[in-house]
C-alpha cells in the first residue's frame, strides 16, 4: 500500500455548465477515493491568480484566468492511497483531444483549455492548493467499505 494522500481537484466552469459535476464526482468515488472536502464558488481573480501563479508567464495565462473566473467551480479534496497520482490518472492528460478514453478528459473534453477538471500535480502543490481552497481544513471520515477496496 502506498502513502495516504489528499489531492485538490476542481470541476472547472465548463464541467459545471455542461452538467458533468455528478459524472466527474462519480469517477473519483468509484475509484475508491473518499471525498473529504467540497465547495462550490465563483473564484475571485485573486484566488484564480494565486492558484495558477506558476503559469503567469505563459501565453495562455490571461485566457485561463478569464475562464476559471467565468462561473461556478466545484472545489474538492479527495483522499486515499497515492491520491495525487491516482486523481491525475482518473483526469487524464491536459489536452482533451488526445487524452485516452477512460479518463475524464479523454471521454468528455476536446480542447486543451476547456478540459473540465483540475488535479494537483505533486505533494507540495496539493498542500498549497488545499490550503488555498480549504483554509478551514478537510473533513476526514472512515468508510465502512474500506476492507473491500484496500489490500
Ligand atoms: P494540467 O491541468 O493538466 O495540470 P497545466 O498545469 O500544464 O495542465 O496547465 C494548467 C491549465 O492551463 C490546463 O488545464 C489548461 C490550460 N493550458 C495548459 N496549456 C495550455 C495551452 N497550451 N493552451 C491553452 N491552455 C492551456
Ligand atoms: Mg497543472
CSV table of N, CA and C and ligand atoms in Angstrom, one decimal:
chain,number,residue,atom,x,y,z
A,1,UNK,N,0.8,-1.2,0.0
A,1,UNK,CA,0.0,0.0,0.0
A,1,UNK,C,0.9,1.3,0.0
A,2,UNK,N,0.6,2.2,-0.9
A,2,UNK,CA,1.3,3.5,-0.9
A,2,UNK,C,0.9,4.4,0.2
A,3,UNK,N,1.4,5.7,0.0
A,3,UNK,CA,1.1,6.7,1.0
A,3,UNK,C,-0.3,7.2,1.0
A,4,UNK,N,-0.9,7.4,2.1
A,4,UNK,CA,-2.2,8.1,2.2
A,4,UNK,C,-2.0,9.5,1.9
A,5,UNK,N,-2.7,10.0,0.9
A,5,UNK,CA,-2.6,11.4,0.4
A,5,UNK,C,-3.9,12.1,0.2
A,6,UNK,N,-3.9,13.4,0.2
A,6,UNK,CA,-5.1,14.1,-0.2
A,6,UNK,C,-4.7,15.0,-1.4
A,7,UNK,N,-5.6,15.0,-2.4
A,7,UNK,CA,-5.4,15.8,-3.6
A,7,UNK,C,-6.5,16.9,-3.7
A,8,UNK,N,-6.1,18.0,-4.3
A,8,UNK,CA,-7.1,19.0,-4.6
A,8,UNK,C,-7.6,18.8,-6.1
A,9,UNK,N,-8.9,18.7,-6.2
A,9,UNK,CA,-9.5,18.5,-7.5
A,9,UNK,C,-10.6,19.6,-7.7
A,10,UNK,N,-10.7,20.1,-8.9
A,10,UNK,CA,-11.7,21.1,-9.1
A,10,UNK,C,-12.4,20.9,-10.5
A,11,UNK,N,-13.8,20.8,-10.4
A,11,UNK,CA,-14.5,20.8,-11.6
A,11,UNK,C,-14.6,22.3,-12.1
A,12,UNK,N,-14.0,22.5,-13.3
A,12,UNK,CA,-13.9,23.9,-13.9
A,12,UNK,C,-15.3,24.3,-14.4
A,13,UNK,N,-15.4,25.6,-14.7
A,13,UNK,CA,-16.7,26.2,-15.1
A,13,UNK,C,-17.4,25.4,-16.3
A,14,UNK,N,-16.6,24.9,-17.2
A,14,UNK,CA,-17.2,24.1,-18.3
A,14,UNK,C,-17.8,22.8,-17.9
A,15,UNK,N,-17.3,22.2,-16.8
A,15,UNK,CA,-17.8,21.0,-16.3
A,15,UNK,C,-19.2,21.2,-15.6
A,16,UNK,N,-19.2,22.4,-14.9
A,16,UNK,CA,-20.5,22.8,-14.2
A,16,UNK,C,-21.5,23.1,-15.2
A,17,UNK,N,-21.2,23.9,-16.2
A,17,UNK,CA,-22.1,24.4,-17.2
A,17,UNK,C,-22.6,23.2,-18.1
A,18,UNK,N,-21.8,22.2,-18.3
A,18,UNK,CA,-22.2,21.0,-19.1
A,18,UNK,C,-22.9,19.9,-18.3
A,19,UNK,N,-23.1,20.2,-17.0
A,19,UNK,CA,-23.9,19.2,-16.2
A,19,UNK,C,-23.1,17.9,-16.0
A,20,UNK,N,-21.8,18.1,-15.8
A,20,UNK,CA,-20.9,16.9,-15.6
A,20,UNK,C,-20.4,16.8,-14.2
A,21,UNK,N,-20.9,17.6,-13.3
A,21,UNK,CA,-20.4,17.5,-11.9
A,21,UNK,C,-20.6,16.1,-11.3
A,22,UNK,N,-21.8,15.6,-11.5
A,22,UNK,CA,-22.1,14.3,-10.9
A,22,UNK,C,-21.3,13.2,-11.5
A,23,UNK,N,-21.1,13.2,-12.8
A,23,UNK,CA,-20.3,12.2,-13.6
A,23,UNK,C,-18.9,12.3,-13.1
A,24,UNK,N,-18.3,13.5,-12.9
A,24,UNK,CA,-16.9,13.6,-12.5
A,24,UNK,C,-16.7,13.2,-11.1
A,25,UNK,N,-17.6,13.6,-10.2
A,25,UNK,CA,-17.5,13.1,-8.8
A,25,UNK,C,-17.6,11.6,-8.8
A,26,UNK,N,-18.5,11.0,-9.6
A,26,UNK,CA,-18.7,9.6,-9.6
A,26,UNK,C,-17.4,8.8,-10.0
A,27,UNK,N,-16.6,9.4,-10.9
A,27,UNK,CA,-15.4,8.7,-11.3
A,27,UNK,C,-14.4,8.5,-10.1
A,28,UNK,N,-14.3,9.6,-9.3
A,28,UNK,CA,-13.4,9.5,-8.1
A,28,UNK,C,-14.0,8.6,-7.0
A,29,UNK,N,-15.3,8.7,-6.8
A,29,UNK,CA,-16.0,7.8,-5.8
A,29,UNK,C,-15.8,6.4,-6.2
A,30,UNK,N,-16.0,6.0,-7.4
A,30,UNK,CA,-16.0,4.6,-7.8
A,30,UNK,C,-14.6,4.1,-7.8
A,31,UNK,N,-13.6,5.0,-8.0
A,31,UNK,CA,-12.2,4.6,-7.9
A,31,UNK,C,-11.8,4.1,-6.5
A,32,UNK,N,-12.5,4.6,-5.5
A,32,UNK,CA,-12.3,4.1,-4.1
A,32,UNK,C,-11.8,5.3,-3.2
A,33,UNK,N,-11.6,6.5,-3.8
A,33,UNK,CA,-11.2,7.6,-3.0
A,33,UNK,C,-12.4,8.1,-2.2
A,34,UNK,N,-12.1,8.9,-1.1
A,34,UNK,CA,-13.2,9.4,-0.4
A,34,UNK,C,-13.1,11.0,-0.4
A,35,UNK,N,-14.3,11.5,-0.4
A,35,UNK,CA,-14.5,13.0,-0.6
A,35,UNK,C,-14.4,13.6,0.8
A,36,UNK,N,-13.3,14.4,1.0
A,36,UNK,CA,-13.1,15.0,2.4
A,36,UNK,C,-13.3,16.5,2.4
A,37,UNK,N,-13.7,17.0,1.2
A,37,UNK,CA,-13.9,18.5,1.2
A,37,UNK,C,-14.6,18.8,-0.1
A,38,UNK,N,-15.6,19.7,-0.1
A,38,UNK,CA,-16.3,20.1,-1.3
A,38,UNK,C,-17.0,21.5,-1.1
A,39,UNK,N,-16.8,22.4,-2.0
A,39,UNK,CA,-17.5,23.7,-2.0
A,39,UNK,C,-17.6,24.2,-3.4
A,40,UNK,N,-18.8,24.9,-3.6
A,40,UNK,CA,-19.0,25.5,-4.9
A,40,UNK,C,-18.8,27.0,-4.8
A,41,UNK,N,-18.1,27.6,-5.7
A,41,UNK,CA,-17.9,29.1,-5.7
A,41,UNK,C,-17.5,29.6,-7.0
A,42,UNK,N,-17.7,30.9,-7.2
A,42,UNK,CA,-17.1,31.6,-8.4
A,42,UNK,C,-15.8,32.1,-7.9
A,43,UNK,N,-14.7,31.6,-8.4
A,43,UNK,CA,-13.4,32.1,-7.9
A,43,UNK,C,-13.2,33.6,-8.2
A,44,UNK,N,-12.6,34.3,-7.2
A,44,UNK,CA,-12.2,35.6,-7.5
A,44,UNK,C,-11.0,35.7,-8.3
A,45,UNK,N,-10.7,36.8,-8.9
A,45,UNK,CA,-9.4,37.0,-9.7
A,45,UNK,C,-8.2,36.6,-8.9
A,46,UNK,N,-8.2,37.1,-7.6
A,46,UNK,CA,-7.1,36.9,-6.7
A,46,UNK,C,-6.9,35.4,-6.4
A,47,UNK,N,-8.0,34.7,-6.2
A,47,UNK,CA,-7.9,33.2,-5.9
A,47,UNK,C,-7.4,32.5,-7.1
A,48,UNK,N,-7.9,32.8,-8.3
A,48,UNK,CA,-7.5,32.2,-9.5
A,48,UNK,C,-6.0,32.5,-9.8
A,49,UNK,N,-5.6,33.7,-9.6
A,49,UNK,CA,-4.2,34.1,-9.9
A,49,UNK,C,-3.3,33.4,-8.9
A,50,UNK,N,-3.7,33.2,-7.7
A,50,UNK,CA,-2.8,32.5,-6.7
A,50,UNK,C,-2.7,31.0,-7.1
A,51,UNK,N,-3.9,30.5,-7.5
A,51,UNK,CA,-3.9,29.0,-7.8
A,51,UNK,C,-3.0,28.8,-9.1
A,52,UNK,N,-3.1,29.6,-10.1
A,52,UNK,CA,-2.4,29.4,-11.3
A,52,UNK,C,-1.1,30.3,-11.4
A,53,UNK,N,-0.6,30.7,-10.3
A,53,UNK,CA,0.6,31.5,-10.2
A,53,UNK,C,1.8,31.0,-11.1
A,54,UNK,N,2.0,29.6,-11.0
A,54,UNK,CA,3.1,29.0,-11.7
A,54,UNK,C,3.0,29.3,-13.3
A,55,UNK,N,1.8,29.6,-13.7
A,55,UNK,CA,1.6,29.7,-15.2
A,55,UNK,C,1.6,31.2,-15.6
A,56,UNK,N,1.9,32.1,-14.7
A,56,UNK,CA,1.7,33.5,-15.0
A,56,UNK,C,2.5,34.1,-16.2
A,57,UNK,N,3.6,33.5,-16.5
A,57,UNK,CA,4.3,34.0,-17.7
A,57,UNK,C,3.9,33.3,-19.0
A,58,UNK,N,3.0,32.3,-18.9
A,58,UNK,CA,2.6,31.6,-20.1
A,58,UNK,C,1.7,32.3,-21.0
A,59,UNK,N,1.7,32.1,-22.3
A,59,UNK,CA,0.8,32.9,-23.2
A,59,UNK,C,-0.7,32.6,-23.0
A,60,UNK,N,-1.0,31.5,-22.4
A,60,UNK,CA,-2.4,31.2,-22.2
A,60,UNK,C,-3.0,31.7,-20.9
A,61,UNK,N,-2.1,32.3,-20.1
A,61,UNK,CA,-2.4,32.6,-18.7
A,61,UNK,C,-3.7,33.5,-18.6
A,62,UNK,N,-3.7,34.6,-19.4
A,62,UNK,CA,-4.9,35.6,-19.3
A,62,UNK,C,-6.2,34.9,-19.6
A,63,UNK,N,-6.2,34.0,-20.6
A,63,UNK,CA,-7.4,33.3,-21.0
A,63,UNK,C,-7.8,32.3,-20.0
A,64,UNK,N,-6.8,31.7,-19.3
A,64,UNK,CA,-7.0,30.7,-18.3
A,64,UNK,C,-7.7,31.4,-17.1
A,65,UNK,N,-7.2,32.5,-16.7
A,65,UNK,CA,-7.8,33.2,-15.5
A,65,UNK,C,-9.3,33.7,-15.9
A,66,UNK,N,-9.4,34.2,-17.1
A,66,UNK,CA,-10.8,34.6,-17.5
A,66,UNK,C,-11.7,33.4,-17.5
A,67,UNK,N,-11.3,32.3,-18.0
A,67,UNK,CA,-12.1,31.0,-18.0
A,67,UNK,C,-12.4,30.6,-16.6
A,68,UNK,N,-11.5,30.5,-15.7
A,68,UNK,CA,-11.7,29.9,-14.4
A,68,UNK,C,-12.6,30.8,-13.5
A,69,UNK,N,-12.6,32.1,-13.8
A,69,UNK,CA,-13.4,33.1,-13.0
A,69,UNK,C,-14.7,33.3,-13.7
A,70,UNK,N,-15.0,32.6,-14.8
A,70,UNK,CA,-16.2,32.9,-15.6
A,70,UNK,C,-17.5,32.4,-15.0
A,71,UNK,N,-17.4,31.5,-14.0
A,71,UNK,CA,-18.7,30.9,-13.5
A,71,UNK,C,-18.3,30.0,-12.3
A,72,UNK,N,-19.3,29.3,-11.8
A,72,UNK,CA,-19.0,28.5,-10.6
A,72,UNK,C,-18.1,27.3,-10.9
A,73,UNK,N,-17.3,27.0,-10.0
A,73,UNK,CA,-16.5,25.7,-10.0
A,73,UNK,C,-16.9,24.9,-8.8
A,74,UNK,N,-16.5,23.6,-8.8
A,74,UNK,CA,-16.7,22.8,-7.6
A,74,UNK,C,-15.3,22.3,-7.2
A,75,UNK,N,-14.9,22.9,-6.0
A,75,UNK,CA,-13.6,22.6,-5.4
A,75,UNK,C,-13.7,21.4,-4.5
A,76,UNK,N,-12.8,20.4,-4.7
A,76,UNK,CA,-12.9,19.2,-3.9
A,76,UNK,C,-11.6,18.7,-3.3
A,77,UNK,N,-11.7,18.0,-2.2
A,77,UNK,CA,-10.5,17.3,-1.7
A,77,UNK,C,-10.8,15.8,-1.7
A,78,UNK,N,-9.9,15.1,-2.3
A,78,UNK,CA,-10.1,13.6,-2.4
A,78,UNK,C,-8.9,12.9,-1.7
A,79,UNK,N,-9.3,11.9,-0.8
A,79,UNK,CA,-8.2,11.3,0.0
A,79,UNK,C,-8.2,9.8,-0.3
A,80,UNK,N,-7.0,9.2,-0.3
A,80,UNK,CA,-6.8,7.8,-0.5
A,80,UNK,C,-5.4,7.5,-0.8
A,81,UNK,N,-5.1,6.2,-1.0
A,81,UNK,CA,-3.7,5.8,-1.3
A,81,UNK,C,-3.2,6.4,-2.6
A,82,UNK,N,-2.1,7.1,-2.5
A,82,UNK,CA,-1.5,7.8,-3.7
A,82,UNK,C,-2.5,8.6,-4.4
A,83,UNK,N,-3.3,9.3,-3.6
A,83,UNK,CA,-4.4,10.1,-4.2
A,83,UNK,C,-4.0,11.1,-5.3
A,84,UNK,N,-2.8,11.6,-5.1
A,84,UNK,CA,-2.3,12.7,-6.1
A,84,UNK,C,-2.2,12.1,-7.5
A,85,UNK,N,-1.4,11.1,-7.6
A,85,UNK,CA,-1.2,10.5,-9.0
A,85,UNK,C,-2.4,9.8,-9.4
A,86,UNK,N,-3.2,9.2,-8.5
A,86,UNK,CA,-4.4,8.4,-8.9
A,86,UNK,C,-5.4,9.4,-9.5
A,87,UNK,N,-5.6,10.6,-8.8
A,87,UNK,CA,-6.5,11.6,-9.4
A,87,UNK,C,-6.1,12.1,-10.8
A,88,UNK,N,-4.7,12.3,-10.9
A,88,UNK,CA,-4.2,12.7,-12.2
A,88,UNK,C,-4.5,11.6,-13.3
A,89,UNK,N,-4.4,10.4,-12.9
A,89,UNK,CA,-4.7,9.3,-13.9
A,89,UNK,C,-6.2,9.2,-14.2
A,90,UNK,N,-7.1,9.5,-13.2
A,90,UNK,CA,-8.5,9.5,-13.5
A,90,UNK,C,-8.9,10.7,-14.4
A,91,UNK,N,-8.2,11.8,-14.2
A,91,UNK,CA,-8.4,13.0,-15.0
A,91,UNK,C,-7.9,12.9,-16.4
A,92,UNK,N,-6.7,12.4,-16.6
A,92,UNK,CA,-6.1,12.2,-17.9
A,92,UNK,C,-5.2,13.4,-18.3
A,93,UNK,N,-4.5,13.3,-19.4
A,93,UNK,CA,-3.6,14.3,-19.8
A,93,UNK,C,-4.3,15.6,-20.2
A,94,UNK,N,-3.5,16.7,-20.2
A,94,UNK,CA,-4.1,18.1,-20.3
A,94,UNK,C,-5.0,18.3,-21.5
A,95,UNK,N,-4.5,17.8,-22.7
A,95,UNK,CA,-5.3,18.0,-23.9
A,95,UNK,C,-6.4,17.0,-24.1
A,96,UNK,N,-7.6,17.4,-24.0
A,96,UNK,CA,-8.8,16.5,-24.1
A,96,UNK,C,-8.8,15.8,-25.4
A,97,UNK,N,-8.4,16.5,-26.5
A,97,UNK,CA,-8.5,15.9,-27.8
A,97,UNK,C,-7.6,14.7,-28.0
A,98,UNK,N,-6.5,14.6,-27.3
A,98,UNK,CA,-5.6,13.4,-27.4
A,98,UNK,C,-5.6,12.5,-26.1
A,99,UNK,N,-6.3,13.0,-25.1
A,99,UNK,CA,-6.4,12.2,-23.9
A,99,UNK,C,-7.1,10.8,-24.1
A,100,UNK,N,-6.5,9.7,-23.5
A,100,UNK,CA,-7.1,8.4,-23.8
A,100,UNK,C,-8.5,8.2,-23.2
A,101,UNK,N,-9.3,7.5,-23.9
A,101,UNK,CA,-10.6,7.1,-23.4
A,101,UNK,C,-10.5,6.4,-22.1
A,102,UNK,N,-11.5,6.6,-21.3
A,102,UNK,CA,-11.5,6.0,-19.9
A,102,UNK,C,-11.0,7.1,-18.9
A,103,UNK,N,-10.4,8.1,-19.4
A,103,UNK,CA,-10.1,9.3,-18.5
A,103,UNK,C,-11.2,10.3,-18.6
A,104,UNK,N,-11.4,11.2,-17.7
A,104,UNK,CA,-12.4,12.2,-17.7
A,104,UNK,C,-12.2,13.1,-19.0
A,105,UNK,N,-11.0,13.6,-19.1
A,105,UNK,CA,-10.7,14.5,-20.3
A,105,UNK,C,-10.9,13.7,-21.6
A,106,UNK,N,-10.4,12.5,-21.6
A,106,UNK,CA,-10.5,11.7,-22.9
A,106,UNK,C,-11.9,11.4,-23.2
A,107,UNK,N,-12.8,11.2,-22.2
A,107,UNK,CA,-14.2,10.8,-22.5
A,107,UNK,C,-15.1,12.1,-22.8
A,108,UNK,N,-14.7,13.2,-22.3
A,108,UNK,CA,-15.7,14.4,-22.3
A,108,UNK,C,-15.1,15.7,-22.9
A,109,UNK,N,-13.8,15.8,-23.1
A,109,UNK,CA,-13.2,17.0,-23.5
A,109,UNK,C,-12.5,17.0,-24.9
A,110,UNK,N,-12.6,18.0,-25.6
A,110,UNK,CA,-12.0,18.1,-27.0
A,110,UNK,C,-10.8,19.1,-27.0
A,111,UNK,N,-10.7,20.0,-26.1
A,111,UNK,CA,-9.7,21.1,-26.1
A,111,UNK,C,-8.7,21.0,-25.0
A,112,UNK,N,-7.7,21.8,-25.1
A,112,UNK,CA,-6.6,21.8,-24.1
A,112,UNK,C,-7.0,22.8,-22.9
A,113,UNK,N,-7.8,23.8,-23.3
A,113,UNK,CA,-8.1,24.8,-22.2
A,113,UNK,C,-9.4,24.4,-21.5
A,114,UNK,N,-10.5,24.1,-22.3
A,114,UNK,CA,-11.7,23.6,-21.7
A,114,UNK,C,-11.6,22.1,-21.4
A,115,UNK,N,-10.9,21.8,-20.4
A,115,UNK,CA,-10.6,20.4,-20.1
A,115,UNK,C,-11.2,19.9,-18.8
A,116,UNK,N,-12.2,20.6,-18.4
A,116,UNK,CA,-13.2,20.1,-17.4
A,116,UNK,C,-12.8,20.0,-15.9
A,117,UNK,N,-11.5,19.6,-15.7
A,117,UNK,CA,-11.2,19.3,-14.3
A,117,UNK,C,-9.7,19.6,-14.0
A,118,UNK,N,-9.4,20.0,-12.8
A,118,UNK,CA,-8.0,20.3,-12.4
A,118,UNK,C,-7.7,19.2,-11.3
A,119,UNK,N,-6.4,18.8,-11.3
A,119,UNK,CA,-5.9,18.0,-10.2
A,119,UNK,C,-4.5,18.4,-9.8
A,120,UNK,N,-4.2,18.4,-8.5
A,120,UNK,CA,-2.8,18.7,-8.1
A,120,UNK,C,-1.8,17.8,-8.7
A,121,UNK,N,-0.6,18.4,-9.0
A,121,UNK,CA,0.4,17.6,-9.8
A,121,UNK,C,1.5,17.1,-8.9
A,122,UNK,N,1.5,17.3,-7.6
A,122,UNK,CA,2.5,16.8,-6.7
A,122,UNK,C,2.2,17.1,-5.2
A,123,UNK,N,3.0,16.6,-4.3
A,123,UNK,CA,2.7,16.7,-2.9
A,123,UNK,C,2.7,18.2,-2.4
A,124,UNK,N,3.7,18.9,-2.9
A,124,UNK,CA,3.8,20.3,-2.5
A,124,UNK,C,2.7,21.2,-3.1
A,125,UNK,N,2.3,20.9,-4.3
A,125,UNK,CA,1.2,21.6,-5.0
A,125,UNK,C,-0.1,21.3,-4.3
A,126,UNK,N,-0.3,20.0,-3.9
A,126,UNK,CA,-1.5,19.6,-3.3
A,126,UNK,C,-1.7,20.3,-1.9
A,127,UNK,N,-0.6,20.4,-1.2
A,127,UNK,CA,-0.6,21.1,0.1
A,127,UNK,C,-1.0,22.6,-0.1
A,128,UNK,N,-0.3,23.2,-1.0
A,128,UNK,CA,-0.6,24.6,-1.3
A,128,UNK,C,-2.0,24.8,-1.8
A,129,UNK,N,-2.5,24.0,-2.7
A,129,UNK,CA,-3.8,24.2,-3.2
A,129,UNK,C,-4.9,23.9,-2.2
A,130,UNK,N,-4.7,22.9,-1.4
A,130,UNK,CA,-5.7,22.5,-0.4
A,130,UNK,C,-5.8,23.7,0.7
A,131,UNK,N,-4.7,24.2,1.0
A,131,UNK,CA,-4.7,25.4,2.0
A,131,UNK,C,-5.3,26.6,1.4
A,132,UNK,N,-5.2,26.8,0.1
A,132,UNK,CA,-5.8,27.9,-0.6
A,132,UNK,C,-7.3,27.8,-0.7
A,133,UNK,N,-7.8,26.6,-1.1
A,133,UNK,CA,-9.2,26.5,-1.4
A,133,UNK,C,-10.0,26.0,-0.1
A,134,UNK,N,-9.3,25.3,0.8
A,134,UNK,CA,-9.9,24.9,2.0
A,134,UNK,C,-9.2,25.3,3.3
A,135,UNK,N,-9.2,26.7,3.5
A,135,UNK,CA,-8.4,27.2,4.6
A,135,UNK,C,-8.8,26.7,5.9
A,136,UNK,N,-10.1,26.2,6.0
A,136,UNK,CA,-10.6,25.7,7.3
A,136,UNK,C,-10.3,24.2,7.4
A,137,UNK,N,-9.6,23.6,6.5
A,137,UNK,CA,-9.2,22.2,6.5
A,137,UNK,C,-10.2,21.3,5.9
A,138,UNK,N,-9.8,20.0,5.8
A,138,UNK,CA,-10.7,19.0,5.3
A,138,UNK,C,-11.5,18.3,6.4
A,139,UNK,N,-12.5,17.5,6.0
A,139,UNK,CA,-13.3,16.7,6.9
A,139,UNK,C,-13.0,15.2,6.6
A,140,UNK,N,-12.2,14.6,7.4
A,140,UNK,CA,-11.9,13.2,7.1
A,140,UNK,C,-12.9,12.3,7.8
A,141,UNK,N,-13.1,11.1,7.3
A,141,UNK,CA,-14.0,10.1,7.8
A,141,UNK,C,-13.6,8.8,7.3
A,142,UNK,N,-14.1,7.7,7.9
A,142,UNK,CA,-13.8,6.4,7.6
A,142,UNK,C,-14.9,5.7,6.9
A,143,UNK,N,-14.6,5.0,5.8
A,143,UNK,CA,-15.6,4.3,5.0
A,143,UNK,C,-15.8,2.9,5.6
A,144,UNK,N,-17.0,2.5,5.8
A,144,UNK,CA,-17.1,1.1,6.3
A,144,UNK,C,-16.9,0.1,5.2
A,145,UNK,N,-16.8,0.5,3.9
A,145,UNK,CA,-16.5,-0.4,2.8
A,145,UNK,C,-15.0,-0.6,2.6
A,146,UNK,N,-14.2,0.1,3.5
A,146,UNK,CA,-12.7,0.1,3.3
A,146,UNK,C,-12.1,-1.3,3.0
A,147,UNK,N,-12.5,-2.3,3.7
A,147,UNK,CA,-11.9,-3.6,3.6
A,147,UNK,C,-12.1,-4.2,2.2
A,148,UNK,N,-13.1,-3.7,1.5
A,148,UNK,CA,-13.4,-4.3,0.2
A,148,UNK,C,-12.7,-3.5,-0.9
A,149,UNK,N,-12.0,-2.5,-0.6
A,149,UNK,CA,-11.2,-1.7,-1.5
A,149,UNK,C,-9.7,-1.8,-1.4
A,150,UNK,N,-9.3,-1.7,-0.1
A,150,UNK,CA,-7.8,-1.7,0.2
A,150,UNK,C,-7.3,-3.1,0.5
A,151,UNK,N,-6.0,-3.3,0.1
A,151,UNK,CA,-5.3,-4.6,0.3
A,151,UNK,C,-4.5,-4.5,1.6
B,1,LIG,P1,-2.9,20.3,-16.1
B,1,LIG,O1,-4.3,21.0,-15.8
B,1,LIG,O2,-3.1,19.1,-16.9
B,1,LIG,O3,-2.1,20.1,-14.9
B,1,LIG,P2,-1.1,22.5,-16.8
B,1,LIG,O4,-0.8,22.6,-15.3
B,1,LIG,O5,0.0,22.4,-17.7
B,1,LIG,O6,-2.1,21.3,-17.1
B,1,LIG,O7,-1.9,23.8,-17.3
B,1,LIG,C1,-3.0,24.3,-16.5
B,1,LIG,C2,-4.2,24.6,-17.3
B,1,LIG,O8,-3.8,25.6,-18.3
B,1,LIG,C3,-4.6,23.4,-18.2
B,1,LIG,O9,-5.5,22.5,-17.5
B,1,LIG,C4,-5.3,24.1,-19.3
B,1,LIG,C5,-4.5,25.4,-19.5
B,1,LIG,N1,-3.5,25.2,-20.5
B,1,LIG,C6,-2.3,24.5,-20.4
B,1,LIG,N2,-1.6,24.5,-21.6
B,1,LIG,C7,-2.3,25.3,-22.4
B,1,LIG,C8,-2.2,25.7,-23.8
B,1,LIG,N3,-1.1,25.3,-24.5
B,1,LIG,N4,-3.2,26.4,-24.3
B,1,LIG,C9,-4.3,26.8,-23.6
B,1,LIG,N5,-4.5,26.4,-22.4
B,1,LIG,C10,-3.5,25.7,-21.8
B,2,LIG,MG1,-1.2,21.6,-13.6
